[in-house]
CSV table of C-alpha atoms and ligand atoms in Angstrom, one decimal:
chain,number,residue,atom,x,y,z
X,24,ASP,CA,20.9,0.2,4.1
X,25,VAL,CA,17.1,-0.2,3.4
X,26,GLU,CA,14.7,1.1,6.1
X,27,VAL,CA,11.3,-0.2,4.3
X,28,LEU,CA,11.3,-3.1,1.8
X,29,THR,CA,8.1,-3.4,0.0
X,30,LEU,CA,7.1,-5.9,-2.7
X,31,GLY,CA,4.1,-6.6,-5.0
X,32,GLU,CA,2.6,-5.6,-8.6
X,33,ALA,CA,3.1,-2.2,-10.1
X,34,LEU,CA,0.6,-1.4,-12.3
X,35,VAL,CA,0.5,0.7,-15.3
X,36,SER,CA,-2.7,3.0,-14.9
X,37,LEU,CA,-4.3,4.7,-17.4
X,38,ARG,CA,-6.9,7.2,-16.6
X,39,SER,CA,-9.7,9.0,-18.2
X,40,SER,CA,-11.5,11.7,-17.5
X,41,GLY,CA,-14.9,10.6,-18.4
X,42,PRO,CA,-16.9,7.6,-19.0
X,43,LEU,CA,-14.2,4.9,-20.4
X,44,ALA,CA,-17.2,3.4,-22.9
X,45,LEU,CA,-17.1,7.1,-24.7
X,46,GLY,CA,-13.1,6.6,-25.7
X,47,GLY,CA,-11.0,9.8,-25.5
X,48,PRO,CA,-7.7,10.6,-24.0
X,49,LEU,CA,-6.1,8.0,-21.1
X,50,THR,CA,-3.1,9.5,-19.0
X,51,MET,CA,-0.6,7.2,-18.1
X,52,HIS,CA,0.4,6.5,-14.5
X,53,LEU,CA,2.3,4.5,-12.4
X,54,ALA,CA,0.1,2.6,-9.4
X,55,GLY,CA,0.4,-0.4,-7.3
X,56,ALA,CA,-0.4,0.0,-3.7
X,57,GLU,CA,3.3,-0.9,-2.4
X,58,THR,CA,5.1,1.3,-4.6
X,59,ASN,CA,2.9,4.0,-3.8
X,60,VAL,CA,4.0,3.6,0.2
X,61,ALA,CA,7.5,3.6,-1.2
X,62,ILE,CA,7.1,7.0,-3.2
X,63,GLY,CA,5.4,8.3,0.2
X,64,LEU,CA,8.4,7.1,2.3
X,65,ALA,CA,11.3,8.3,-0.2
X,66,ARG,CA,9.7,11.6,-0.6
X,67,LEU,CA,10.1,11.8,3.2
X,68,GLY,CA,13.7,11.4,2.7
X,69,HIS,CA,13.5,7.4,4.0
X,70,ARG,CA,15.4,4.8,2.3
X,71,ALA,CA,12.4,2.7,0.7
X,72,ALA,CA,12.9,-0.2,-1.8
X,73,TRP,CA,10.6,-2.2,-3.9
X,74,VAL,CA,10.8,-5.7,-5.4
X,75,GLY,CA,8.5,-6.8,-8.0
X,76,ARG,CA,8.7,-8.0,-11.7
X,77,VAL,CA,8.2,-5.8,-14.4
X,78,SER,CA,7.9,-6.7,-18.1
X,79,ASP,CA,10.9,-6.0,-20.3
X,80,ASP,CA,9.8,-3.4,-22.7
X,81,GLU,CA,8.6,0.0,-22.7
X,82,LEU,CA,6.2,-0.3,-20.1
X,83,GLY,CA,8.2,-2.0,-17.6
X,84,GLU,CA,11.0,0.6,-18.6
X,85,PHE,CA,7.9,3.4,-17.2
X,86,VAL,CA,7.7,1.7,-14.2
X,87,LEU,CA,11.4,1.5,-13.3
X,88,ARG,CA,12.1,5.2,-14.8
X,89,GLN,CA,9.1,6.3,-12.2
X,90,LEU,CA,10.5,4.7,-9.3
X,91,ARG,CA,14.0,5.8,-9.6
X,92,ALA,CA,13.0,9.0,-10.5
X,93,GLU,CA,11.5,9.2,-6.8
X,94,GLY,CA,14.5,7.4,-5.0
X,95,VAL,CA,13.4,4.2,-4.3
X,96,GLY,CA,15.4,1.2,-4.8
X,97,THR,CA,14.9,-1.0,-7.4
X,98,ASP,CA,18.0,-3.4,-7.1
X,99,GLY,CA,15.9,-6.2,-6.5
X,100,VAL,CA,13.4,-5.8,-9.6
X,101,ARG,CA,13.4,-8.6,-12.1
X,102,ARG,CA,12.5,-8.1,-15.7
X,103,ASP,CA,10.2,-10.7,-17.0
X,104,PRO,CA,11.1,-11.4,-20.8
X,105,ASP,CA,7.8,-13.4,-21.4
X,106,ARG,CA,4.8,-11.6,-19.6
X,107,PRO,CA,3.4,-8.1,-20.3
X,108,ALA,CA,2.7,-5.4,-17.8
X,109,GLY,CA,-0.4,-5.3,-15.6
X,110,LEU,CA,-2.7,-2.2,-16.3
X,111,MET,CA,-5.2,-0.8,-14.6
X,112,PHE,CA,-7.8,1.5,-16.2
X,113,LEU,CA,-9.3,4.4,-13.7
X,114,GLU,CA,-12.3,5.5,-15.2
X,115,ARG,CA,-13.6,8.9,-13.9
X,116,ARG,CA,-17.4,8.0,-14.4
X,117,THR,CA,-18.6,11.1,-12.8
X,118,ALA,CA,-16.8,13.9,-10.8
X,119,ASP,CA,-17.5,12.0,-7.6
X,120,LEU,CA,-17.3,8.3,-8.6
X,121,SER,CA,-14.3,6.1,-10.1
X,122,ARG,CA,-14.4,2.6,-11.2
X,123,VAL,CA,-11.2,0.2,-11.7
X,124,GLN,CA,-10.8,-2.5,-14.3
X,125,TYR,CA,-7.7,-4.6,-14.3
X,126,GLN,CA,-5.9,-6.2,-17.0
X,127,ARG,CA,-3.4,-8.1,-14.9
X,128,THR,CA,-4.1,-11.9,-15.2
X,129,GLY,CA,-1.0,-13.4,-16.3
X,130,SER,CA,1.2,-9.8,-15.8
X,131,ALA,CA,5.0,-9.7,-15.3
X,132,GLY,CA,3.9,-8.5,-11.5
X,133,SER,CA,1.8,-11.3,-10.9
X,134,ALA,CA,4.5,-14.0,-11.6
X,135,LEU,CA,6.6,-12.7,-8.4
X,136,THR,CA,7.8,-15.9,-6.6
X,137,CYS,CA,9.8,-16.6,-3.0
X,138,ASP,CA,13.2,-16.6,-4.9
X,139,ASP,CA,12.2,-12.9,-6.3
X,140,VAL,CA,12.0,-11.6,-2.6
X,141,ALA,CA,14.6,-14.1,-1.0
X,142,GLY,CA,17.6,-11.8,-2.1
X,143,PRO,CA,16.5,-8.4,-0.9
X,144,LEU,CA,14.9,-9.7,2.3
X,145,ALA,CA,18.7,-11.4,3.3
X,146,ALA,CA,19.9,-8.0,2.9
X,147,GLY,CA,17.9,-6.8,5.6
X,148,ALA,CA,15.5,-3.8,6.3
X,149,ARG,CA,13.8,-2.6,9.5
X,150,VAL,CA,10.5,-2.8,8.2
X,151,LEU,CA,8.8,-5.2,5.5
X,152,HIS,CA,5.6,-3.6,4.1
X,153,LEU,CA,2.9,-6.0,2.5
X,154,SER,CA,-0.2,-5.5,1.3
X,155,GLY,CA,-3.2,-7.6,0.9
X,156,ILE,CA,-3.4,-7.1,-2.7
X,157,THR,CA,-0.1,-9.2,-3.7
X,158,PRO,CA,-1.6,-12.8,-2.1
X,159,ALA,CA,-4.7,-12.3,-4.4
X,160,VAL,CA,-2.9,-11.7,-7.7
X,161,SER,CA,-1.5,-15.4,-8.2
X,162,ASP,CA,-0.7,-18.4,-6.5
X,163,SER,CA,3.2,-17.8,-6.6
X,164,ALA,CA,2.8,-14.1,-5.5
X,165,ARG,CA,0.5,-15.8,-2.2
X,166,GLU,CA,3.4,-18.1,-1.7
X,167,ALA,CA,6.0,-15.1,-2.1
X,168,THR,CA,4.1,-12.9,0.2
X,169,VAL,CA,3.7,-15.6,3.3
X,170,PHE,CA,7.4,-16.4,2.7
X,171,ALA,CA,8.4,-12.8,3.0
X,172,ALA,CA,6.1,-12.5,6.0
X,173,ARG,CA,7.5,-15.5,7.7
X,174,GLN,CA,11.2,-14.8,7.0
X,175,ALA,CA,11.0,-11.1,8.2
X,176,ALA,CA,9.4,-11.7,11.4
X,177,ALA,CA,12.2,-15.1,12.1
X,178,ALA,CA,14.7,-12.2,11.4
X,179,GLY,CA,13.5,-9.5,13.9
X,180,ILE,CA,12.1,-7.6,10.8
X,181,THR,CA,8.9,-5.4,11.6
X,182,VAL,CA,6.3,-6.7,9.5
X,183,SER,CA,3.3,-4.2,8.3
X,184,LEU,CA,0.6,-5.7,6.8
X,185,ASP,CA,-2.5,-3.3,5.0
X,186,VAL,CA,-5.3,-5.3,4.3
X,187,ASN,CA,-6.3,-3.5,1.2
X,188,TYR,CA,-9.2,-5.7,0.1
X,189,ARG,CA,-9.9,-5.9,-4.0
X,190,ALA,CA,-13.2,-7.3,-4.7
X,191,ARG,CA,-12.1,-7.7,-8.2
X,192,LEU,CA,-9.7,-10.1,-7.5
X,193,TRP,CA,-11.1,-12.1,-4.6
X,194,SER,CA,-13.9,-12.8,-2.5
X,195,ARG,CA,-13.9,-12.0,1.4
X,196,ASP,CA,-13.8,-15.7,2.1
X,197,ALA,CA,-10.9,-16.4,0.3
X,198,ALA,CA,-9.4,-13.1,1.4
X,199,ARG,CA,-9.9,-14.0,5.3
X,200,ALA,CA,-8.5,-17.5,4.6
X,201,VAL,CA,-5.1,-16.0,3.5
X,202,LEU,CA,-4.8,-12.6,5.4
X,203,THR,CA,-6.0,-13.8,8.8
X,204,PRO,CA,-2.7,-16.1,9.1
X,205,LEU,CA,-0.9,-13.8,7.7
X,206,ALA,CA,-1.5,-10.6,9.9
X,207,GLY,CA,0.0,-13.2,12.7
X,208,TYR,CA,3.6,-12.6,11.3
X,209,ALA,CA,2.7,-8.7,11.2
X,210,SER,CA,3.5,-5.9,13.8
X,211,ILE,CA,1.4,-3.3,12.6
X,212,VAL,CA,-1.9,-4.2,10.8
X,213,ILE,CA,-3.7,-1.3,8.9
X,214,ALA,CA,-7.4,-1.6,7.7
X,215,SER,CA,-10.6,0.5,6.8
X,216,VAL,CA,-13.4,-0.3,9.1
X,217,ASP,CA,-14.8,-2.6,6.3
X,218,GLU,CA,-11.6,-4.7,6.1
X,219,LEU,CA,-11.4,-5.3,10.0
X,220,ASP,CA,-13.2,-9.0,9.5
X,221,LEU,CA,-11.1,-10.1,7.1
X,222,VAL,CA,-8.2,-10.7,9.5
X,223,ALA,CA,-10.4,-12.1,12.3
X,224,GLU,CA,-13.5,-14.4,12.4
X,225,PRO,CA,-16.6,-13.0,10.1
X,226,GLY,CA,-18.9,-10.8,12.0
X,227,THR,CA,-16.3,-9.8,14.9
X,228,ASP,CA,-16.6,-6.3,15.6
X,229,GLU,CA,-14.0,-3.5,15.7
X,230,ALA,CA,-13.4,-4.3,19.6
X,231,GLY,CA,-12.9,-8.1,18.9
X,232,VAL,CA,-10.7,-7.7,16.0
X,233,VAL,CA,-8.6,-5.4,17.9
X,234,ALA,CA,-8.3,-7.7,21.2
X,235,GLU,CA,-8.1,-10.8,18.6
X,236,LEU,CA,-5.0,-9.1,17.0
X,237,LEU,CA,-3.0,-7.8,19.7
X,238,GLY,CA,-3.6,-11.3,21.7
X,239,ARG,CA,-1.8,-12.8,18.4
X,240,GLY,CA,1.3,-10.6,19.1
X,241,VAL,CA,0.4,-7.5,17.0
X,242,GLN,CA,1.7,-4.3,18.2
X,243,THR,CA,-0.2,-1.7,16.5
X,244,VAL,CA,-3.6,-2.0,15.0
X,245,LEU,CA,-4.6,0.8,12.5
X,246,VAL,CA,-8.0,1.7,11.5
X,247,LYS,CA,-8.5,3.6,8.7
X,248,LEU,CA,-11.9,6.1,8.6
X,249,GLY,CA,-11.5,8.0,5.8
X,250,ALA,CA,-12.6,11.8,6.4
X,251,ASP,CA,-13.1,10.8,9.6
X,252,GLY,CA,-9.3,10.4,10.4
X,253,ALA,CA,-8.4,7.3,11.8
X,254,ARG,CA,-8.0,5.0,15.4
X,255,GLY,CA,-4.9,3.7,16.4
X,256,TYR,CA,-4.7,0.6,19.1
X,257,THR,CA,-1.8,-0.8,20.9
X,258,ARG,CA,-1.6,-2.8,24.3
X,259,ASP,CA,-1.9,0.2,25.9
X,260,GLY,CA,-4.8,2.0,24.8
X,261,ALA,CA,-6.4,3.7,21.7
X,262,GLN,CA,-6.1,7.2,20.3
X,263,HIS,CA,-8.3,8.7,17.6
X,264,LEU,CA,-7.4,11.4,15.4
X,265,ALA,CA,-9.2,13.5,13.1
X,266,ALA,CA,-8.6,13.9,9.5
X,267,VAL,CA,-7.2,17.0,8.3
X,268,PRO,CA,-10.0,19.1,6.4
X,269,VAL,CA,-9.7,19.2,3.0
X,270,THR,CA,-11.5,19.4,-0.2
X,271,ALA,CA,-11.1,15.8,-1.8
X,272,VAL,CA,-10.5,15.7,-5.8
X,273,ASP,CA,-9.2,11.9,-5.6
X,274,THR,CA,-9.3,9.6,-3.1
X,275,VAL,CA,-7.2,6.7,-4.9
X,276,GLY,CA,-4.3,5.9,-2.9
X,277,ALA,CA,-4.8,7.7,0.3
X,278,GLY,CA,-4.5,4.6,2.1
X,279,ASP,CA,-1.3,4.1,0.9
X,280,ALA,CA,-0.5,7.7,1.8
X,281,PHE,CA,-1.6,7.0,5.3
X,282,THR,CA,0.3,4.1,5.8
X,283,ALA,CA,3.7,5.7,4.5
X,284,GLY,CA,3.1,8.4,7.1
X,285,TYR,CA,2.3,6.2,9.6
X,286,LEU,CA,5.6,3.8,9.0
X,287,SER,CA,7.6,7.5,8.5
X,288,GLY,CA,6.5,8.0,11.9
X,289,HIS,CA,7.5,4.8,13.3
X,290,LEU,CA,10.9,5.1,11.6
X,291,ASP,CA,11.5,8.3,13.3
X,292,GLY,CA,10.6,7.0,16.5
X,293,LEU,CA,7.4,8.9,17.0
X,294,ASP,CA,4.8,8.3,19.6
X,295,LEU,CA,1.5,6.8,18.4
X,296,ARG,CA,-0.3,10.0,18.0
X,297,ASP,CA,2.4,11.6,16.1
X,298,ARG,CA,2.8,9.0,14.0
X,299,LEU,CA,-1.0,9.0,12.9
X,300,ARG,CA,-0.8,12.6,12.8
X,301,ARG,CA,1.6,12.3,10.2
X,302,ALA,CA,-0.5,9.5,8.6
X,303,VAL,CA,-3.6,11.6,8.3
X,304,ALA,CA,-1.3,14.3,7.0
X,305,LEU,CA,-0.1,12.4,4.3
X,306,GLY,CA,-3.6,10.9,3.5
X,307,ALA,CA,-4.7,14.8,3.0
X,308,PHE,CA,-2.1,15.4,0.5
X,309,ALA,CA,-3.0,12.2,-1.2
X,310,VAL,CA,-6.6,13.1,-1.4
X,311,THR,CA,-6.4,16.7,-2.6
X,312,ALA,CA,-3.8,16.2,-5.7
X,313,HIS,CA,-5.0,14.1,-8.7
X,314,GLY,CA,-2.8,10.6,-9.2
X,315,ASP,CA,-2.1,8.0,-6.4
X,316,TRP,CA,1.0,9.5,-5.1
X,317,GLU,CA,2.1,12.6,-7.3
X,318,GLY,CA,0.7,15.0,-4.9
X,319,LEU,CA,2.9,13.4,-1.6
X,320,PRO,CA,4.8,15.9,0.2
X,321,ARG,CA,8.3,16.0,0.7
X,322,ARG,CA,9.5,16.5,4.2
X,323,ASP,CA,9.9,20.5,4.0
X,324,GLU,CA,6.2,20.2,3.0
X,325,LEU,CA,4.7,18.4,5.9
X,326,SER,CA,3.6,21.7,7.7
X,327,LEU,CA,1.8,22.9,4.5
X,328,LEU,CA,-1.7,21.2,5.2
X,329,THR,CA,-1.5,21.0,8.6
X,330,GLY,CA,0.0,24.4,10.0
X,331,ASN,CA,2.6,22.5,11.7
X,332,ALA,CA,2.3,19.1,13.5
X,333,ALA,CA,3.1,16.5,11.0
X,334,GLY,CA,6.6,17.7,10.6
O,21,KDG,O1,-4.4,1.7,-3.3
O,21,KDG,C1,-4.3,2.3,-4.7
O,21,KDG,C2,-4.3,1.1,-5.5
O,21,KDG,O2,-5.2,0.4,-5.4
O,21,KDG,C3,-4.1,1.4,-6.8
O,21,KDG,O3,-2.3,2.0,-7.2
O,21,KDG,C4,-4.0,0.2,-7.7
O,21,KDG,O4,-2.4,-1.5,-6.4
O,21,KDG,C5,-3.4,-1.4,-7.1
O,21,KDG,C6,-4.8,-2.2,-7.0
O,21,KDG,O5,-4.3,-3.5,-7.2
O,21,KDG,O6,-5.6,-1.9,-7.0
């Protein structure tokens, strides 16, 4: 049985080691917020599955091979014969500054429909994980995301939503109009500080957003603070956990790693503090290795960075 089902668009990421305008070698990686989460969970031994559309060519094959190699379930994946793979260029502009450029309009992944997700959802899962990226990529993907959240909530599946705002895909107002109602289906809402007012009235402060979400039935609100760790809120109170002090080399994917760690702790029945501990541990692994997910730990490696606690 699947423990965590997730859906969205997987991207082929082409990474440069210098300014893109100068050309030079690009390396090919699998990217995508939801596939990153699924891989993080699978590395820790959880049964994770991903649903999406991939192109029916070598790039789609690459996405599927990577997921299978990481032990992520792909039974629900559809191959789209008419559309290309979505691409992401990740430009290392300077040592400290990365920039993203997408070519994903009209991609196979963005053509996701309600019909694509209905079967895998009906098969059941303990958790459905969604990100705020999928509803931004097309009308049909937005409908599929909302449909999945509604179906899962009605079936008693725990819905987790990572706001994951992508300014290159939609405006803050457009995002808020979709993500605020979507959060109403979620038990777990994850956001960085600057994303909080995308699931509440504009201008609401952290305490206000948290109160609003908990009042709407959300069980846990997680606020990612990057190098300052994270705060977790439930009706029983708040916890702050410091980040693991490490040297960051690549922060892309850190939020997805954090989410995978949190959900792993949730599945293992840990309390809030220990869930957060595992979440920040995975975040630390993600930022100290290049690539979105390549550096994520297996379960027996969890204690490497933290000395003990996250295991
Ligand atoms: O969280 C990392 C993601 O941003 C990256 O893998 C690509 O899903 C992606 C996106 O749409 O930006």
